[in-house]
Short mmCIF file of C-alpha atoms in Angstrom, two decimals:
data_model
loop_
_atom_site.label_atom_id
_atom_site.label_comp_id
_atom_site.label_asym_id
_atom_site.label_seq_id
_atom_site.Cartn_x
_atom_site.Cartn_y
_atom_site.Cartn_z
CA MET A 426 1.06 -1.32 24.29
CA PRO A 427 -0.85 -4.02 26.12
CA LEU A 428 -2.58 -6.33 23.88
CA THR A 429 -6.38 -5.88 23.27
CA GLN A 430 -7.33 -8.87 22.51
CA SER A 431 -6.94 -12.54 24.78
CA PRO A 432 -3.87 -14.54 23.41
CA SER A 433 -6.95 -17.34 22.89
CA GLU A 434 -8.84 -15.21 20.21
CA LEU A 435 -5.36 -13.91 18.87
CA SER A 436 -4.53 -17.78 18.16
CA ALA A 437 -7.85 -18.08 16.28
CA TRP A 438 -7.10 -14.64 14.22
CA LEU A 439 -3.02 -15.68 13.20
CA ARG A 440 -4.20 -19.88 12.30
CA LEU A 441 -6.97 -17.95 10.18
CA SER A 442 -4.52 -16.25 8.61
CA LEU A 443 -2.30 -18.99 8.05
CA GLU A 444 -4.51 -21.51 6.65
CA PRO A 445 -3.35 -22.99 3.13
CA ASN A 446 -6.09 -21.49 0.49
CA VAL A 447 -7.87 -18.85 2.85
CA GLY A 448 -7.17 -15.55 0.69
CA SER A 449 -7.81 -12.44 3.04
CA ALA A 450 -11.06 -11.93 0.90
CA THR A 451 -12.28 -15.38 1.75
CA ALA A 452 -11.47 -14.39 4.97
CA CYS A 453 -13.21 -11.78 5.46
CA THR A 454 -16.60 -13.49 4.25
CA LEU A 455 -16.27 -16.15 6.67
CA LEU A 456 -15.72 -13.60 9.31
CA SER A 457 -19.18 -11.81 8.10
CA ALA A 458 -20.93 -14.86 7.98
CA LEU A 459 -20.27 -17.12 11.27
CA GLY A 460 -18.46 -14.23 13.77
CA LEU A 461 -15.01 -14.08 14.99
CA PRO A 462 -13.04 -16.26 14.26
CA GLU A 463 -12.97 -18.16 17.25
CA GLN A 464 -16.21 -19.15 16.46
CA ILE A 465 -15.14 -20.08 12.33
CA TYR A 466 -12.90 -22.96 14.63
CA ALA A 467 -15.88 -23.60 16.81
CA GLN A 468 -18.49 -25.37 13.05
CA ARG A 469 -18.26 -28.27 12.13
CA ALA A 470 -17.25 -29.45 8.75
CA THR A 471 -21.53 -29.52 7.83
CA ALA A 472 -22.07 -26.15 8.31
CA LEU A 473 -18.45 -24.27 7.53
CA SER A 474 -19.47 -27.02 3.87
CA ARG A 475 -21.83 -24.45 3.69
CA HIS A 476 -19.75 -21.01 2.64
CA LEU A 477 -17.33 -23.30 1.14
CA PRO A 478 -15.39 -26.68 -0.08
CA GLU A 479 -16.28 -28.95 1.11
CA ALA A 480 -12.25 -29.98 1.11
CA LEU A 481 -11.58 -26.78 2.43
CA ALA A 482 -14.78 -26.51 5.48
CA ARG A 483 -12.79 -30.12 6.83
CA GLN A 484 -10.09 -28.33 6.69
CA LEU A 485 -11.26 -25.61 9.04
CA ALA A 486 -13.14 -28.02 11.14
CA ALA A 487 -9.97 -30.39 12.06
CA PRO A 488 -6.87 -29.68 14.32
CA MET A 489 -4.83 -26.68 14.60
CA PRO A 490 -1.74 -28.83 12.69
CA ALA A 491 1.39 -28.69 14.65
CA ASN A 492 3.39 -26.51 11.83
CA MET A 493 1.27 -24.68 12.44
CA ALA A 494 0.65 -24.27 15.80
CA ALA A 495 4.33 -23.86 16.12
CA GLN A 496 3.90 -20.52 13.52
CA VAL A 497 1.50 -18.87 15.84
CA GLU A 498 3.51 -19.81 18.85
CA GLY A 499 6.09 -17.96 17.55
CA ALA A 500 3.84 -14.91 16.53
CA LEU A 501 2.62 -14.31 19.71
CA GLU A 502 6.03 -14.90 20.86
CA TRP A 503 7.00 -12.39 18.69
CA ALA A 504 4.36 -10.04 19.47
CA ALA A 505 4.71 -10.05 23.15
CA GLU A 506 7.68 -8.05 23.14
CA PRO A 507 8.24 -4.28 23.15
CA GLY A 508 7.78 -2.24 20.11
CA ARG A 509 5.84 -4.93 19.05
CA ARG A 510 1.96 -5.35 17.60
CA VAL A 511 -0.40 -7.79 15.69
CA LEU A 512 -3.61 -5.75 14.60
CA THR A 513 -6.68 -7.79 13.40
CA LEU A 514 -9.66 -6.80 11.63
CA ALA A 515 -10.63 -6.36 15.63
CA ASP A 516 -8.58 -4.06 16.75
CA PRO A 517 -9.19 -0.91 17.35
CA ALA A 518 -5.83 0.44 16.71
CA TYR A 519 -6.18 -1.50 12.93
CA PRO A 520 -6.14 1.54 10.44
CA GLN A 521 -9.48 2.86 9.63
CA SER A 522 -8.15 3.59 5.62
CA LEU A 523 -7.54 -0.07 4.85
CA LEU A 524 -11.15 -1.32 5.58
CA THR A 525 -12.51 0.59 2.85
CA ILE A 526 -10.66 -1.31 0.20
CA ALA A 527 -11.94 -4.41 -1.16
CA ASP A 528 -9.06 -6.88 0.52
CA PRO A 529 -8.54 -5.92 2.84
CA PRO A 530 -5.94 -8.10 5.34
CA ILE A 531 -7.73 -10.20 7.93
CA LEU A 532 -4.13 -9.05 10.01
CA LEU A 533 -1.01 -6.48 10.16
CA TYR A 534 2.61 -7.93 11.45
CA VAL A 535 4.15 -4.27 12.85
CA ALA A 536 6.68 -3.26 13.94
CA GLY A 537 7.15 1.13 16.48
CA ASP A 538 4.24 2.84 17.28
CA PRO A 539 0.62 0.92 15.39
CA ALA A 540 -0.59 4.63 15.35
CA PHE A 541 1.40 6.23 12.11
CA LEU A 542 -0.63 3.55 10.46
CA GLN A 543 -4.11 6.37 11.75
CA GLY A 544 -4.38 9.95 10.04
CA PRO A 545 -3.34 11.84 6.42
CA SER A 546 -1.36 9.89 4.67
CA LEU A 547 0.30 10.14 1.69
CA ALA A 548 1.88 6.66 -0.50
CA VAL A 549 5.26 7.88 -2.78
CA VAL A 550 6.60 5.17 -5.42
CA GLY A 551 8.54 4.18 -8.13
CA ALA A 552 11.28 3.02 -9.94
CA ARG A 553 13.46 0.86 -7.96
CA ASN A 554 16.12 2.66 -10.63
CA ALA A 555 15.68 5.56 -10.64
CA THR A 556 17.67 8.40 -11.25
CA PRO A 557 19.39 10.50 -9.70
CA GLY A 558 17.59 13.51 -9.94
CA GLY A 559 14.26 11.77 -9.59
CA ARG A 560 15.72 10.00 -6.10
CA GLU A 561 16.17 14.15 -5.19
CA ASN A 562 12.25 14.89 -6.21
CA ALA A 563 11.34 12.15 -4.02
CA ARG A 564 13.55 12.32 -0.83
CA ALA A 565 12.52 16.03 -0.85
CA PHE A 566 8.52 15.71 -1.49
CA ALA A 567 8.42 13.71 1.70
CA ARG A 568 10.43 15.58 2.86
CA HIS A 569 8.03 18.69 2.54
CA LEU A 570 5.65 16.56 3.24
CA ALA A 571 5.83 15.34 6.28
CA ALA A 572 7.23 18.58 7.64
CA HIS A 573 3.43 19.84 6.67
CA GLY A 574 1.67 17.43 8.60
CA TRP A 575 1.58 14.25 6.03
CA ARG A 576 2.18 10.18 6.99
CA VAL A 577 5.32 8.72 4.17
CA VAL A 578 3.33 5.42 3.15
CA SER A 579 5.71 3.89 0.82
CA GLY A 580 7.18 -0.02 -0.30
CA LEU A 581 10.85 -0.08 1.21
CA ALA A 582 12.31 -1.12 -2.22
CA LEU A 583 15.42 0.35 -3.33
CA GLY A 584 15.22 3.61 -5.53
CA ILE A 585 12.19 6.27 -4.77
CA ASP A 586 10.57 3.91 -2.33
CA GLY A 587 14.21 4.35 -0.61
CA ALA A 588 14.66 8.10 -0.74
CA ALA A 589 10.88 8.43 0.45
CA HIS A 590 11.78 7.15 3.31
CA GLU A 591 14.55 8.87 3.70
CA GLY A 592 13.31 12.45 3.26
CA ALA A 593 10.78 11.77 5.79
CA LEU A 594 12.76 10.94 8.54
CA ASP A 595 14.86 14.40 8.10
CA ALA A 596 11.60 16.16 8.28
CA GLY A 597 12.74 15.72 12.01
CA PRO A 598 10.91 14.19 15.27
CA GLU A 599 8.16 17.81 14.77
CA GLY A 600 7.46 15.28 11.16
CA ALA A 601 4.49 13.45 11.03
CA GLY A 602 7.17 10.11 10.30
CA THR A 603 7.06 7.20 7.14
CA VAL A 604 5.25 3.76 6.90
CA ALA A 605 6.70 0.90 5.82
CA VAL A 606 4.95 -1.67 3.70
CA MET A 607 6.73 -4.80 3.29
CA GLY A 608 6.62 -7.42 0.81
CA THR A 609 8.54 -10.28 3.04
CA GLY A 610 7.55 -11.60 6.41
CA ILE A 611 7.94 -8.15 9.09
CA ASP A 612 10.86 -10.31 9.90
CA ARG A 613 12.68 -10.19 6.43
CA VAL A 614 14.56 -6.79 5.98
CA TYR A 615 14.21 -6.80 1.82
CA PRO A 616 16.71 -5.74 0.47
CA ALA A 617 19.25 -6.63 3.13
CA ARG A 618 20.91 -3.26 2.19
CA HIS A 619 17.51 -1.43 3.66
CA ARG A 620 17.98 -3.27 7.67
CA GLU A 621 19.00 0.19 8.86
CA LEU A 622 16.83 1.91 7.11
CA ALA A 623 14.73 -0.88 8.49
CA HIS A 624 15.54 0.46 12.64
CA ARG A 625 15.06 3.97 12.10
CA ILE A 626 11.20 4.03 10.41
CA ALA A 627 10.79 1.75 13.25
CA ALA A 628 11.92 3.85 15.76
CA HIS A 629 10.34 7.13 14.30
CA GLY A 630 7.21 5.62 12.59
CA ALA A 631 6.16 2.09 11.47
CA LEU A 632 7.07 -1.20 9.47
CA VAL A 633 4.02 -3.60 8.33
CA SER A 634 3.72 -7.02 6.59
CA GLU A 635 0.68 -8.93 6.32
CA LEU A 636 2.37 -11.96 5.68
CA PRO A 637 3.69 -14.56 8.14
CA LEU A 638 7.01 -14.10 10.10
CA GLY A 639 9.97 -15.77 8.44
CA THR A 640 8.33 -15.53 4.67
CA GLY A 641 11.30 -14.80 1.99
CA ALA A 642 11.21 -11.88 -0.63
CA LEU A 643 8.86 -13.29 -3.75
CA PRO A 644 7.46 -12.12 -6.45
CA GLN A 645 3.29 -12.70 -6.49
CA HIS A 646 3.69 -11.03 -2.81
CA PHE A 647 4.69 -7.14 -3.81
CA PRO A 648 1.32 -6.40 -5.58
CA LYS A 649 -0.51 -7.89 -2.64
CA ARG A 650 1.45 -5.25 -0.68
CA ASN A 651 1.13 -2.79 -3.20
CA ARG A 652 -3.03 -2.00 -1.99
CA ILE A 653 -1.67 -2.28 1.27
CA VAL A 654 0.46 0.99 0.11
CA ALA A 655 -2.53 2.15 -1.57
CA GLY A 656 -4.91 1.92 0.93
CA LEU A 657 -3.03 3.19 3.84
CA ALA A 658 -3.16 6.86 1.46
CA ARG A 659 -5.44 9.24 1.08
CA GLY A 660 -3.57 9.30 -2.50
CA VAL A 661 -0.35 8.10 -4.89
CA LEU A 662 2.70 9.83 -5.74
CA VAL A 663 4.34 8.55 -8.74
CA VAL A 664 7.91 9.91 -8.93
CA GLU A 665 9.55 8.31 -11.94
CA ALA A 666 7.51 5.05 -13.87
CA ALA A 667 8.74 2.78 -16.46
CA ARG A 668 5.94 1.39 -18.74
CA GLN A 669 5.19 -1.42 -16.85
CA SER A 670 5.97 -1.29 -12.90
CA GLY A 671 4.74 -2.60 -10.21
CA SER A 672 4.81 1.46 -9.23
CA LEU A 673 1.50 1.55 -12.04
CA ILE A 674 0.10 -1.37 -10.21
CA THR A 675 0.00 1.48 -7.11
CA ALA A 676 -1.99 4.20 -8.85
CA ARG A 677 -4.34 1.40 -10.70
CA LEU A 678 -5.33 0.24 -7.31
CA ALA A 679 -5.43 3.58 -5.39
CA GLY A 680 -7.67 4.76 -8.50
CA GLU A 681 -9.87 1.63 -8.21
CA CYS A 682 -10.50 2.84 -4.25
CA GLY A 683 -10.94 6.34 -4.71
CA ARG A 684 -7.55 7.59 -3.95
CA GLU A 685 -6.18 10.65 -5.84
CA VAL A 686 -2.97 9.90 -7.74
CA PHE A 687 -0.10 11.66 -9.10
CA ALA A 688 2.79 12.62 -11.42
CA ILE A 689 6.05 14.45 -11.59
CA PRO A 690 6.57 15.14 -15.47
CA GLY A 691 9.99 14.11 -16.92
CA SER A 692 12.11 14.25 -19.44
CA ILE A 693 10.13 12.87 -23.47
CA HIS A 694 13.63 10.81 -23.39
CA SER A 695 13.66 9.34 -20.23
CA PRO A 696 11.50 5.58 -20.70
CA LEU A 697 11.87 6.60 -16.41
CA SER A 698 9.22 9.13 -16.58
CA ARG A 699 6.69 6.82 -19.89
CA GLY A 700 4.82 5.63 -17.02
CA CYS A 701 4.10 8.83 -15.32
CA HIS A 702 3.43 10.37 -18.68
CA ALA A 703 0.87 7.17 -19.25
CA LEU A 704 -0.93 7.98 -15.64
CA ILE A 705 -1.20 11.62 -16.71
CA ARG A 706 -2.80 10.13 -20.21
CA GLN A 707 -5.36 8.32 -18.43
CA GLY A 708 -6.50 11.47 -15.29
CA ALA A 709 -3.59 11.13 -12.81
CA LYS A 710 -2.95 14.66 -11.55
CA LEU A 711 0.34 16.71 -13.35
CA VAL A 712 2.49 17.92 -10.29
CA GLU A 713 5.48 20.21 -10.13
CA THR A 714 5.53 20.94 -6.51
CA ALA A 715 3.89 19.45 -3.43
CA SER A 716 1.90 22.08 -2.84
CA ASP A 717 0.12 20.85 -5.62
CA ILE A 718 -0.45 17.69 -4.07
CA THR A 719 -1.93 18.61 -0.94
CA ASP A 720 -3.91 21.82 -2.27
CA GLU A 721 -5.66 18.68 -4.51
CA LEU A 722 -6.33 16.97 -1.38
CA GLY A 723 -8.10 19.78 0.18
CA GLY A 724 -8.47 19.21 4.46
CA GLY A 725 -5.32 18.26 5.32
CA PRO A 726 -3.49 18.68 8.71
CA MET A 727 -2.01 22.12 9.18
CA PRO A 728 2.11 22.39 10.13
CA ALA A 729 2.80 21.09 13.33
CA GLN A 730 4.56 24.41 14.44
CA ARG A 731 3.48 27.13 11.87
CA THR A 732 1.38 27.52 9.34
CA ALA A 733 4.01 28.48 6.45
CA PRO A 734 7.59 27.04 5.38
CA ALA A 735 9.83 29.02 7.97
CA PRO A 736 12.11 31.20 6.03
CA LEU A 737 15.88 30.23 5.15
CA PRO A 738 17.63 33.02 7.04
CA ASP A 739 21.10 32.74 5.20
CA HIS A 740 20.71 29.85 3.07
CA PRO A 741 23.83 29.40 1.62
CA VAL A 742 22.49 28.21 -1.21
CA LEU A 743 20.65 31.72 -1.65
CA ASP A 744 23.25 33.36 -0.58
CA ALA A 745 25.73 31.92 -3.01
CA LEU A 746 22.70 31.99 -5.58
CA GLY A 747 22.43 36.07 -5.41
CA PHE A 748 19.85 37.45 -8.30
CA ASP A 749 21.50 36.41 -10.88
CA PRO A 750 20.86 32.74 -12.50
CA LEU A 751 23.36 30.62 -12.32
CA HIS A 752 24.24 27.81 -13.95
CA LEU A 753 25.04 24.89 -11.32
CA ASP A 754 28.32 23.99 -11.23
CA ALA A 755 28.59 27.90 -10.76
CA ILE A 756 26.60 27.78 -7.77
CA GLN A 757 28.56 25.38 -6.30
CA ALA A 758 31.52 27.15 -7.01
CA ARG A 759 31.08 30.11 -4.79
CA CYS A 760 29.59 27.72 -2.25
CA GLY A 761 31.71 24.66 -2.25
CA LEU A 762 28.58 22.15 -0.88
CA ALA A 763 28.90 18.34 -2.90
CA THR A 764 27.00 17.65 -5.98
CA GLY A 765 24.03 15.56 -3.82
CA ASP A 766 23.65 17.89 -1.14
CA LEU A 767 22.91 20.89 -3.47
CA GLN A 768 20.97 19.25 -5.67
CA ALA A 769 18.83 18.41 -2.71
CA GLN A 770 18.51 22.36 -1.54
CA LEU A 771 18.09 23.13 -4.79
CA VAL A 772 14.64 21.09 -4.94
CA GLU A 773 13.53 21.50 -1.33
CA LEU A 774 14.21 25.49 -2.69
CA GLU A 775 12.17 25.86 -5.70
CA LEU A 776 9.38 23.72 -3.42
CA GLN A 777 9.65 26.49 -1.08
CA GLY A 778 8.64 28.82 -3.99
CA ARG A 779 12.41 30.20 -3.36
CA ILE A 780 13.90 29.75 -6.72
CA ALA A 781 13.07 29.03 -9.89
CA ARG A 782 15.04 26.34 -12.48
CA LEU A 783 14.69 28.57 -15.73
CA ASP A 784 14.81 26.92 -19.35
CA ASP A 785 17.91 27.41 -19.88
CA GLY A 786 19.18 25.16 -16.60
CA ARG A 787 20.19 27.93 -14.65
CA TYR A 788 18.39 29.07 -11.54
CA GLN A 789 16.69 32.33 -10.97
CA ARG A 790 16.32 33.77 -6.73
CA LEU A 791 12.86 34.68 -6.68
CA LYS A 792 12.77 35.97 -2.81
#
């Protein structure tokens, strides 16, 4: 995709993003007061000192250091490759939803299609050490949402994040896709085991980072990533979370910037339910199906090709279940599916309202 800014303009944006002691809030203040980065760097230190401490004003008025110039050149070379883009606040493709948060990143590195950063999106987040059931819920919710026109945003972490990305990809080419916001430079995949998943997301969605190329995984980067996850989405769904977790940070940030917060309840005995229960006590919406989310948000997209979930004739799990309630092992004995595949299909059927799980753990066919 061709650049919408000249190399000199983009170089100035990149330099501003790399300046030590200049965060996104300070950069936005300078942009509001002085104009575009090229205009900022054209100022003398005396003019800059009206907005910055004297030492920082002298830093910006000085020639670009050689090491920073090398970083800028490397970023320009990276962005020149197909399927890559650096979006700045001045770029029409910059996601408009991020402009409503307190400190929008002044630029974003994007691998994939920048169009995936626009349109109705929902964030799905949760524990890294998620339970099998939690991962199944995340995958099924994300698949259902993506199939019905909602882009799924998450943070590429282990557990719930990874399951949410996979579920959105499972919706296929007709689905709305997925966006992974990274807490590293876009050229560094963390965790490493998600390298193949990251390649799939770049091919069928977008990878996003505000951090410079080569930046490794450091704890202080992930809360910054979480504000982008929350900012891109119209709402945030927390699937599983302990009382103290990054997912609750994302939920708090979402609430602060006017997004809806949703949480799936769980067992009162599970530590990974306590964060969700705390959110619900604080006003988050309790959800049991993906429709609970889309009904609450309202005005969302229509499904890509239909107005209701397609019927599932000859579905092997439905055929095996019949119309008498059965436990999981009895269903498995009839249909022969692996446990993980069977559980995933049962969750999907429950989301579609085709079956219900009874209080004694058995499954009942409804349609």
